[in-house]
PDB file of N, CA, C and O in Angstrom:
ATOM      1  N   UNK A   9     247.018 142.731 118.253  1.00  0.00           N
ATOM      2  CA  UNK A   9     246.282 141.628 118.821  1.00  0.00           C
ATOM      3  C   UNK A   9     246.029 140.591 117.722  1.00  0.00           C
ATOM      4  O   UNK A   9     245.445 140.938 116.695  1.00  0.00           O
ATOM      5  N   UNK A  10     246.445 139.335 117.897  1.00  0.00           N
ATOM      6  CA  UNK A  10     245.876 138.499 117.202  1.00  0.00           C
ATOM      7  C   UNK A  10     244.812 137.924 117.140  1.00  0.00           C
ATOM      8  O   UNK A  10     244.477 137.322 118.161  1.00  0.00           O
ATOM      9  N   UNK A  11     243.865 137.882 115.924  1.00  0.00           N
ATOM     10  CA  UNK A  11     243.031 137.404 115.725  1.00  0.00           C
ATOM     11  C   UNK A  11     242.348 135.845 116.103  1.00  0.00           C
ATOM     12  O   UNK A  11     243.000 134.873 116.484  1.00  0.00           O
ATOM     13  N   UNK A  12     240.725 135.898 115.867  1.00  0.00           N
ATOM     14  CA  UNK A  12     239.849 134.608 116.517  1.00  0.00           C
ATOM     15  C   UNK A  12     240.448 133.605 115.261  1.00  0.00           C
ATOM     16  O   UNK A  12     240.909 132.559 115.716  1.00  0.00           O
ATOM     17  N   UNK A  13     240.521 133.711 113.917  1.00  0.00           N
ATOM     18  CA  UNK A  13     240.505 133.334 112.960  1.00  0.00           C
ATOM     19  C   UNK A  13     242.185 132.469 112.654  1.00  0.00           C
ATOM     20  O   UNK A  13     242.593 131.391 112.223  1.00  0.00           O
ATOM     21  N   UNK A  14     242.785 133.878 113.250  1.00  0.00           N
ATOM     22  CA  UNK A  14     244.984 133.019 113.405  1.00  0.00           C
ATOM     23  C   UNK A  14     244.517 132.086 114.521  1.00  0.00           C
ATOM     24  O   UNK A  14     244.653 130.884 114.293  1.00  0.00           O
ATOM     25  N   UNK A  15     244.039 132.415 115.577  1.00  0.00           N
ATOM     26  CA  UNK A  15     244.393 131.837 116.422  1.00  0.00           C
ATOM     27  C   UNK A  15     244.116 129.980 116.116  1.00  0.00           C
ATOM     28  O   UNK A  15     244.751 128.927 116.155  1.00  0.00           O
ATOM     29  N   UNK A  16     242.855 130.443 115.835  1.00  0.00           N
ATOM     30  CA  UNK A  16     242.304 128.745 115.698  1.00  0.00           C
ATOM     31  C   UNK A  16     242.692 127.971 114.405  1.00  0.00           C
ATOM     32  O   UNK A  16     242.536 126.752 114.324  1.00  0.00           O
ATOM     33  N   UNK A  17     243.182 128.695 113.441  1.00  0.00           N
ATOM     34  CA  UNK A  17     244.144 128.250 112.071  1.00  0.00           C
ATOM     35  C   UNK A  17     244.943 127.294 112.973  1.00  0.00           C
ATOM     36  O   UNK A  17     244.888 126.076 113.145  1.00  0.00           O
ATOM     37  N   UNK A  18     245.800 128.394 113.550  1.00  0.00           N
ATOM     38  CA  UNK A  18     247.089 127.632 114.740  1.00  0.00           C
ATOM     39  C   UNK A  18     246.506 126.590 115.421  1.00  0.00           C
ATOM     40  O   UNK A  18     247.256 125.618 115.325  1.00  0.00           O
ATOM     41  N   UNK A  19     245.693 126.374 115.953  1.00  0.00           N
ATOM     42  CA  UNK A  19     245.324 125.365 117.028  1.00  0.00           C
ATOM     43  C   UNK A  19     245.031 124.176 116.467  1.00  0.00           C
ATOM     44  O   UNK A  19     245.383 123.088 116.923  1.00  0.00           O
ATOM     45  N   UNK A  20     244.210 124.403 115.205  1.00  0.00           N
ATOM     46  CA  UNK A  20     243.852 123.820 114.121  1.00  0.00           C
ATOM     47  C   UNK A  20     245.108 122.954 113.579  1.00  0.00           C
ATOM     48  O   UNK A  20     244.838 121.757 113.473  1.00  0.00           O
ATOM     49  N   UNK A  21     246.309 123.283 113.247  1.00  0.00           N
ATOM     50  CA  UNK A  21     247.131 123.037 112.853  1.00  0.00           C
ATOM     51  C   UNK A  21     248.035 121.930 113.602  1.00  0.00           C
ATOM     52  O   UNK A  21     248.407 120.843 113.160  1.00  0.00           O
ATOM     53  N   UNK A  22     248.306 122.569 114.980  1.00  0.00           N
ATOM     54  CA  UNK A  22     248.728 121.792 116.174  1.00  0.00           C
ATOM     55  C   UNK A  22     247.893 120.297 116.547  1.00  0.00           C
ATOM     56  O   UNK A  22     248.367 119.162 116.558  1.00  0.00           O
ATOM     57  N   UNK A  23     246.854 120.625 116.766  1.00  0.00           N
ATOM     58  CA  UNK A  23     246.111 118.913 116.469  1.00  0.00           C
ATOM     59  C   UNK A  23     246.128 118.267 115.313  1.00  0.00           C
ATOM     60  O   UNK A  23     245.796 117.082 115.310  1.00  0.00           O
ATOM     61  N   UNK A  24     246.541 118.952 114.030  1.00  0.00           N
ATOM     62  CA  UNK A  24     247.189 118.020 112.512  1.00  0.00           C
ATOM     63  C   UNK A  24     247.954 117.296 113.113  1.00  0.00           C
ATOM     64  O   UNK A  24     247.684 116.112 113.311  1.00  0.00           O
ATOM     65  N   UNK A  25     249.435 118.053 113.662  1.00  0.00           N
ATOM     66  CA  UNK A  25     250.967 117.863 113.918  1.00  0.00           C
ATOM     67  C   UNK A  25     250.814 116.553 115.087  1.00  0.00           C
ATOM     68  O   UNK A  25     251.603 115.615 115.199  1.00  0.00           O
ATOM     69  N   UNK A  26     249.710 116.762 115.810  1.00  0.00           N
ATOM     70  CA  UNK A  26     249.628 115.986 117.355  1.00  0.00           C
ATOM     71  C   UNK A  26     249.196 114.544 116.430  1.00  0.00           C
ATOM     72  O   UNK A  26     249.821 113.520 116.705  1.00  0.00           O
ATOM     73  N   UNK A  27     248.253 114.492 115.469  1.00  0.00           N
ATOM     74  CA  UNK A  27     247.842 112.803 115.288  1.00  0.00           C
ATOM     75  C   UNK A  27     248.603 112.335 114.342  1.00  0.00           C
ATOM     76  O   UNK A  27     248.413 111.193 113.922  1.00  0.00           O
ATOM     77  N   UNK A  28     249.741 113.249 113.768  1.00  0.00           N
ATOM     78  CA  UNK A  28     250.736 112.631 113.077  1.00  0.00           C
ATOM     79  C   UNK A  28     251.926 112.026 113.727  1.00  0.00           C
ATOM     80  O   UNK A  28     252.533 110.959 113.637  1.00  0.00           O
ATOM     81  N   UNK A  29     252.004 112.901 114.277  1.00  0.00           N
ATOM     82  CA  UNK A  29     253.271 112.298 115.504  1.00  0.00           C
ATOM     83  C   UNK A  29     253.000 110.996 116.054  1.00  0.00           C
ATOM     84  O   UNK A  29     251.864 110.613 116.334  1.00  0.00           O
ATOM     85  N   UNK A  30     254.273 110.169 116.242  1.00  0.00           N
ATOM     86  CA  UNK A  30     254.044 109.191 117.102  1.00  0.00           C
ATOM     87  C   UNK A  30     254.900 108.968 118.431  1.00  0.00           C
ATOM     88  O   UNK A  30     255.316 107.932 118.949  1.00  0.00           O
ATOM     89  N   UNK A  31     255.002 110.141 118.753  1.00  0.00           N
ATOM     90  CA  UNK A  31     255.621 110.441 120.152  1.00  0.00           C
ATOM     91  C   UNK A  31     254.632 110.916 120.700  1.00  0.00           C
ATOM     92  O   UNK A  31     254.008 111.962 120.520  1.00  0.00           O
ATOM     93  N   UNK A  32     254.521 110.095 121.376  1.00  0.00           N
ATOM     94  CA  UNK A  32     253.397 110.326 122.439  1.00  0.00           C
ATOM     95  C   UNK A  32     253.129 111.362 123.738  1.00  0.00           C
ATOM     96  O   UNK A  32     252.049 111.623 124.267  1.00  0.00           O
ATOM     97  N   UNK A  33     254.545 111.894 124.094  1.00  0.00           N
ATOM     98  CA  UNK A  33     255.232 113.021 124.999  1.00  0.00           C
ATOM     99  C   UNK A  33     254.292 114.088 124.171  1.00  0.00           C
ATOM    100  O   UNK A  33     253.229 114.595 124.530  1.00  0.00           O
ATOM    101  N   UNK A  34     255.231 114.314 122.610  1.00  0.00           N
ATOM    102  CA  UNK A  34     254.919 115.579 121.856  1.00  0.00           C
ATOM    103  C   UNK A  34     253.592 115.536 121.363  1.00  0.00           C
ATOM    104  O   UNK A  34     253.017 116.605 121.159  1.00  0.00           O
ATOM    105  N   UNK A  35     252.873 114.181 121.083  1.00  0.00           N
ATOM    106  CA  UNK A  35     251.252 114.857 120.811  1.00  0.00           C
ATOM    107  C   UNK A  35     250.772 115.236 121.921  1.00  0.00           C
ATOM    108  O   UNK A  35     249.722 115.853 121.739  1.00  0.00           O
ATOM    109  N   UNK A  36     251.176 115.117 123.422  1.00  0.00           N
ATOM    110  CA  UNK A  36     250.674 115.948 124.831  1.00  0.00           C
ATOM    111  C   UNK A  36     250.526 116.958 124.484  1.00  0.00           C
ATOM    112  O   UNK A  36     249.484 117.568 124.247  1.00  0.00           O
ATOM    113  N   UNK A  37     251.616 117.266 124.409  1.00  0.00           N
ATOM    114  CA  UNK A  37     252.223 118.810 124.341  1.00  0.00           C
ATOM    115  C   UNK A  37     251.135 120.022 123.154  1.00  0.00           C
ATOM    116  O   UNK A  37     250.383 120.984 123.311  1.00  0.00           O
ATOM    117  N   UNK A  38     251.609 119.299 122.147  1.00  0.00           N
ATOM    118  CA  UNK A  38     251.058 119.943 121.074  1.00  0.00           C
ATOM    119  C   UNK A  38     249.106 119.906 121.476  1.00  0.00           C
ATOM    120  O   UNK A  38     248.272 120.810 121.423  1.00  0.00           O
ATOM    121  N   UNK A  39     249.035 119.058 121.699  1.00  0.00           N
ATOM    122  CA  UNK A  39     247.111 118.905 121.919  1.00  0.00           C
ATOM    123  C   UNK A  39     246.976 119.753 123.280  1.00  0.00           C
ATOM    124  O   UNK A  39     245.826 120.143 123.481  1.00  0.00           O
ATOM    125  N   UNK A  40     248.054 120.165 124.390  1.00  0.00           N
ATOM    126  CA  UNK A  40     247.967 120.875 125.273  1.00  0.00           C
ATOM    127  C   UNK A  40     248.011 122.652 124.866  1.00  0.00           C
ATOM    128  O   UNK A  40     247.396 123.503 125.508  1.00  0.00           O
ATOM    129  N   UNK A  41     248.829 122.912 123.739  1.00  0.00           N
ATOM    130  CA  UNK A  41     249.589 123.910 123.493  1.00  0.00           C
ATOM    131  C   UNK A  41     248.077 124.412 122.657  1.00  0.00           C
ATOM    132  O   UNK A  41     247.892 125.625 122.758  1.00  0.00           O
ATOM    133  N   UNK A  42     247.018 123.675 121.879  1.00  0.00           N
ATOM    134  CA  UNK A  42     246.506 123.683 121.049  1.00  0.00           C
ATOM    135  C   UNK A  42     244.821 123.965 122.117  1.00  0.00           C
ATOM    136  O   UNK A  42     243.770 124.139 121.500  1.00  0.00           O
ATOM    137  N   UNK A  43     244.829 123.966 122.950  1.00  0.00           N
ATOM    138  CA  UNK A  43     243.989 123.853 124.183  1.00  0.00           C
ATOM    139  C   UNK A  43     244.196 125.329 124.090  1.00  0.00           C
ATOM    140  O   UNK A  43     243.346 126.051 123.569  1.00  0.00           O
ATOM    141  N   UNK A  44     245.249 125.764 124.558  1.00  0.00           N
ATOM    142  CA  UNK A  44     245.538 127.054 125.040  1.00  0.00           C
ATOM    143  C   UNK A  44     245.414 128.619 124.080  1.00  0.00           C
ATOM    144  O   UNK A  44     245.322 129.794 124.435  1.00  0.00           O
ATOM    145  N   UNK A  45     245.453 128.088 123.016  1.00  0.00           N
ATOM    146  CA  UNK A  45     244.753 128.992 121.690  1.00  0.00           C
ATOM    147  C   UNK A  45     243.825 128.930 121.498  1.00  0.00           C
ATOM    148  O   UNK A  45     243.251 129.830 120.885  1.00  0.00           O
ATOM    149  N   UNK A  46     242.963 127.406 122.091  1.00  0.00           N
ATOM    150  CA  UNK A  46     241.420 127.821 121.710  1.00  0.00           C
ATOM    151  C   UNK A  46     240.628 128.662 122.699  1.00  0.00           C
ATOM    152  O   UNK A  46     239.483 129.078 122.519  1.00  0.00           O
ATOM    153  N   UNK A  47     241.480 128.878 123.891  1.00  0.00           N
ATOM    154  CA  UNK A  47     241.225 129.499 125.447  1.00  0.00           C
ATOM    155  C   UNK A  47     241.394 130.583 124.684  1.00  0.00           C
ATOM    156  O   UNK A  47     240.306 130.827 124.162  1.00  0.00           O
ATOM    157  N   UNK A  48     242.092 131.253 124.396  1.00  0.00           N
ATOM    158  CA  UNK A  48     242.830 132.448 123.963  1.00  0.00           C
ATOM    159  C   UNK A  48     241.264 133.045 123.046  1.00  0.00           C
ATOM    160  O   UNK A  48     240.481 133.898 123.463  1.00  0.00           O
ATOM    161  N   UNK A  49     241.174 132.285 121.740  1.00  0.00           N
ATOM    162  CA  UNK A  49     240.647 132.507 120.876  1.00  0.00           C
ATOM    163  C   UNK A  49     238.647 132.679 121.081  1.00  0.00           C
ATOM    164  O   UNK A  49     237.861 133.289 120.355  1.00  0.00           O
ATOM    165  N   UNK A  50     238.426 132.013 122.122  1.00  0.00           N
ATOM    166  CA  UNK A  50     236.926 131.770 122.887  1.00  0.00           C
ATOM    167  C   UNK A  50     236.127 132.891 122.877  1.00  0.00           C
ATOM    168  O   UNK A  50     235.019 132.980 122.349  1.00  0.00           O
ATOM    169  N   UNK A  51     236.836 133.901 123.588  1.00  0.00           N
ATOM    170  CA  UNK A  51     236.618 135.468 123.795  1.00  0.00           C
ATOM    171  C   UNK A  51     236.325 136.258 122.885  1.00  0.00           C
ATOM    172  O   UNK A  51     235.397 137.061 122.791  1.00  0.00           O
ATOM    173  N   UNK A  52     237.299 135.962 122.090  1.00  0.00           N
ATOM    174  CA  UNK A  52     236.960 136.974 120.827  1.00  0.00           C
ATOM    175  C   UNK A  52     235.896 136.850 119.766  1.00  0.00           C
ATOM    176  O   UNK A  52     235.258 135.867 119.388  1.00  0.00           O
ATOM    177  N   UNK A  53     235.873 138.370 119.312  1.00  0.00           N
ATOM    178  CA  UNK A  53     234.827 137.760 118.140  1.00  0.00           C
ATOM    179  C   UNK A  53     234.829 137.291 116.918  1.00  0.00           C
ATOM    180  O   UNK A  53     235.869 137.138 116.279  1.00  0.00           O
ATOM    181  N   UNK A  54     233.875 137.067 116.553  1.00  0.00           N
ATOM    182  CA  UNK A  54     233.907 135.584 115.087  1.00  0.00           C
ATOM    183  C   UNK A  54     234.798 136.902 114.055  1.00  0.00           C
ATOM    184  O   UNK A  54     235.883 136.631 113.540  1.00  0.00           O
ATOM    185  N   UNK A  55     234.205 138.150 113.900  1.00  0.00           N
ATOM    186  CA  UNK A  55     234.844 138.563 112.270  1.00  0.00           C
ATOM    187  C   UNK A  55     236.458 139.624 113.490  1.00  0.00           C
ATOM    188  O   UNK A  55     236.427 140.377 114.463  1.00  0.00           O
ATOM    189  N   UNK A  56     237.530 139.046 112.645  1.00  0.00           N
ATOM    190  CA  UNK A  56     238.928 139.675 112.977  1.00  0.00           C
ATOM    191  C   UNK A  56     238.519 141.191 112.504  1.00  0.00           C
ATOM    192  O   UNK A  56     237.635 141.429 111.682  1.00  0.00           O
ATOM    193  N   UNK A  57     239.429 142.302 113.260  1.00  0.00           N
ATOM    194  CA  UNK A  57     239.554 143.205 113.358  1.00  0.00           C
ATOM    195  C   UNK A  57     239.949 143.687 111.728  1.00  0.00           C
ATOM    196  O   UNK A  57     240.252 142.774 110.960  1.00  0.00           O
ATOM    197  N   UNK A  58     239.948 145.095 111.204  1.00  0.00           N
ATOM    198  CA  UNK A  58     240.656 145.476 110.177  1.00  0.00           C
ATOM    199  C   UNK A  58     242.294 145.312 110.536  1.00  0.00           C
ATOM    200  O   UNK A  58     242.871 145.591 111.587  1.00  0.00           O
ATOM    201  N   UNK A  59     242.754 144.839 109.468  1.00  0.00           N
ATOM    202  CA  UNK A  59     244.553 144.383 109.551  1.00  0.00           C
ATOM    203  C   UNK A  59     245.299 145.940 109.605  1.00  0.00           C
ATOM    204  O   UNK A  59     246.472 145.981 109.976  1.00  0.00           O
ATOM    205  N   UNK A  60     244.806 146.836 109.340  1.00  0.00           N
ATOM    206  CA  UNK A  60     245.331 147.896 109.660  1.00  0.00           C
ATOM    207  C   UNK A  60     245.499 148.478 110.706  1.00  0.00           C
ATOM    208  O   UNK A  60     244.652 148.274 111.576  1.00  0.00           O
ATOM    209  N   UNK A  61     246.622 149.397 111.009  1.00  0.00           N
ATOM    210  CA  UNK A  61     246.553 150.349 112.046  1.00  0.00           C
ATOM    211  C   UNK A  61     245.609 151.117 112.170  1.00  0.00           C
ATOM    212  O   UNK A  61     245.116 151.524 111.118  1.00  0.00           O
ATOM    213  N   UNK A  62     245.079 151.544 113.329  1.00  0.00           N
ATOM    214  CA  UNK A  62     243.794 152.118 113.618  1.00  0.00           C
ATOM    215  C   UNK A  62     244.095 153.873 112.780  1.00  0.00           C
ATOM    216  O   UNK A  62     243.251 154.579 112.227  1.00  0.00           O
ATOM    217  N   UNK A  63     245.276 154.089 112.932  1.00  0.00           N
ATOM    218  CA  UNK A  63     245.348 155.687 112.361  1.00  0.00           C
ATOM    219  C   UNK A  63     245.530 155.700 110.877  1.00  0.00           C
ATOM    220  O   UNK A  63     245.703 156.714 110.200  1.00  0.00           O
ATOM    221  N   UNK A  64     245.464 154.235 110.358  1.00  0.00           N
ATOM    222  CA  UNK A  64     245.927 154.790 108.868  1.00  0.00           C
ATOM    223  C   UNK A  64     244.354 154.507 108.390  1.00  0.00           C
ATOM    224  O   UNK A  64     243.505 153.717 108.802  1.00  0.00           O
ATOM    225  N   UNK A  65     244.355 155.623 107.216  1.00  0.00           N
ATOM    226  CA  UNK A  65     242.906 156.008 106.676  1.00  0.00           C
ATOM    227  C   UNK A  65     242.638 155.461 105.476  1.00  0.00           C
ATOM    228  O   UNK A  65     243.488 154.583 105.328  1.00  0.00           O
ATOM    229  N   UNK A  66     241.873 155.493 104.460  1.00  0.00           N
ATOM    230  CA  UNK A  66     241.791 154.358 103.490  1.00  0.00           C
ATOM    231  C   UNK A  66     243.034 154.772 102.493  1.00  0.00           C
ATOM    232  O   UNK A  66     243.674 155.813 102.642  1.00  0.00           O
ATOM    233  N   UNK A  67     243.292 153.767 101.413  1.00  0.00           N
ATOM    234  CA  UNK A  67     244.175 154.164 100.579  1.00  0.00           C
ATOM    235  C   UNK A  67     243.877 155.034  99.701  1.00  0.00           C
ATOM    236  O   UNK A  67     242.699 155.260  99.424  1.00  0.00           O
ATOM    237  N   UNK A  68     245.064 155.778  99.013  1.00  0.00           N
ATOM    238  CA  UNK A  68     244.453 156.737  98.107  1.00  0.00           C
ATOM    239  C   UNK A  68     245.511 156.372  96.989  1.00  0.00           C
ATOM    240  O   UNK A  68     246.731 156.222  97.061  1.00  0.00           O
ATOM    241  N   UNK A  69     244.439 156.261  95.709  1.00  0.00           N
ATOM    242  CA  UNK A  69     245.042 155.541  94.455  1.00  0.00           C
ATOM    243  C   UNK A  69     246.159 155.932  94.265  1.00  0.00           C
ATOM    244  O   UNK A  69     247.139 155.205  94.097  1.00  0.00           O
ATOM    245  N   UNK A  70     246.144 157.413  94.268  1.00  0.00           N
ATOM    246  CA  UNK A  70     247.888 158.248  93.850  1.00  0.00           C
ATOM    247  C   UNK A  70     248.993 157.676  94.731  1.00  0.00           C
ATOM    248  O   UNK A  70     250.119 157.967  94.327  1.00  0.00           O
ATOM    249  N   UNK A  71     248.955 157.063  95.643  1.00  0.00           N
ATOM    250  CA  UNK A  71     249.750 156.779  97.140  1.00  0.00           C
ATOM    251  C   UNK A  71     250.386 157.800  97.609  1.00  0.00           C
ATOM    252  O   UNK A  71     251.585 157.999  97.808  1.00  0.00           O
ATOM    253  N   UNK A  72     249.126 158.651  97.823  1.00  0.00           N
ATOM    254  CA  UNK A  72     249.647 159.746  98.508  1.00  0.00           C
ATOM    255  C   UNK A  72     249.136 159.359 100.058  1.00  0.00           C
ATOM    256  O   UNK A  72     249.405 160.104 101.000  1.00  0.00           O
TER     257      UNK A  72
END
């Protein structure tokens, strides 16, 4: 699952790309596309999950 934090980086990013552009079609798009990650991202909560798989256990120095 991707995170509250990617998500809105991304969305974040997409409204950069949208007021640089001067195609007016593609800043739609992008400020639409950028809508839809913050929908995505709304739900979730503020601190992202651990990046790990849920079964792997902490590291162990030896890499065992």
């Amino acid at each position: 699952m991707l995170g509250k934090s990617y998500l809105t980086k991304q969305a974040s990013l997409l409204l950069e790309f949208a007021r640089t552009t001067s195609d007016s079609d593609l800043s739609a798009k992008l400020i639409s596309k950028a809508a839809d990650l913050k929908s995505l991202a709304d739900p979730l909560p503020d601190k992202d999950p651990d990046p790990r798989a849920p079964d792997v256990g902490p590291s162990d120095p030896a890499g065992r």
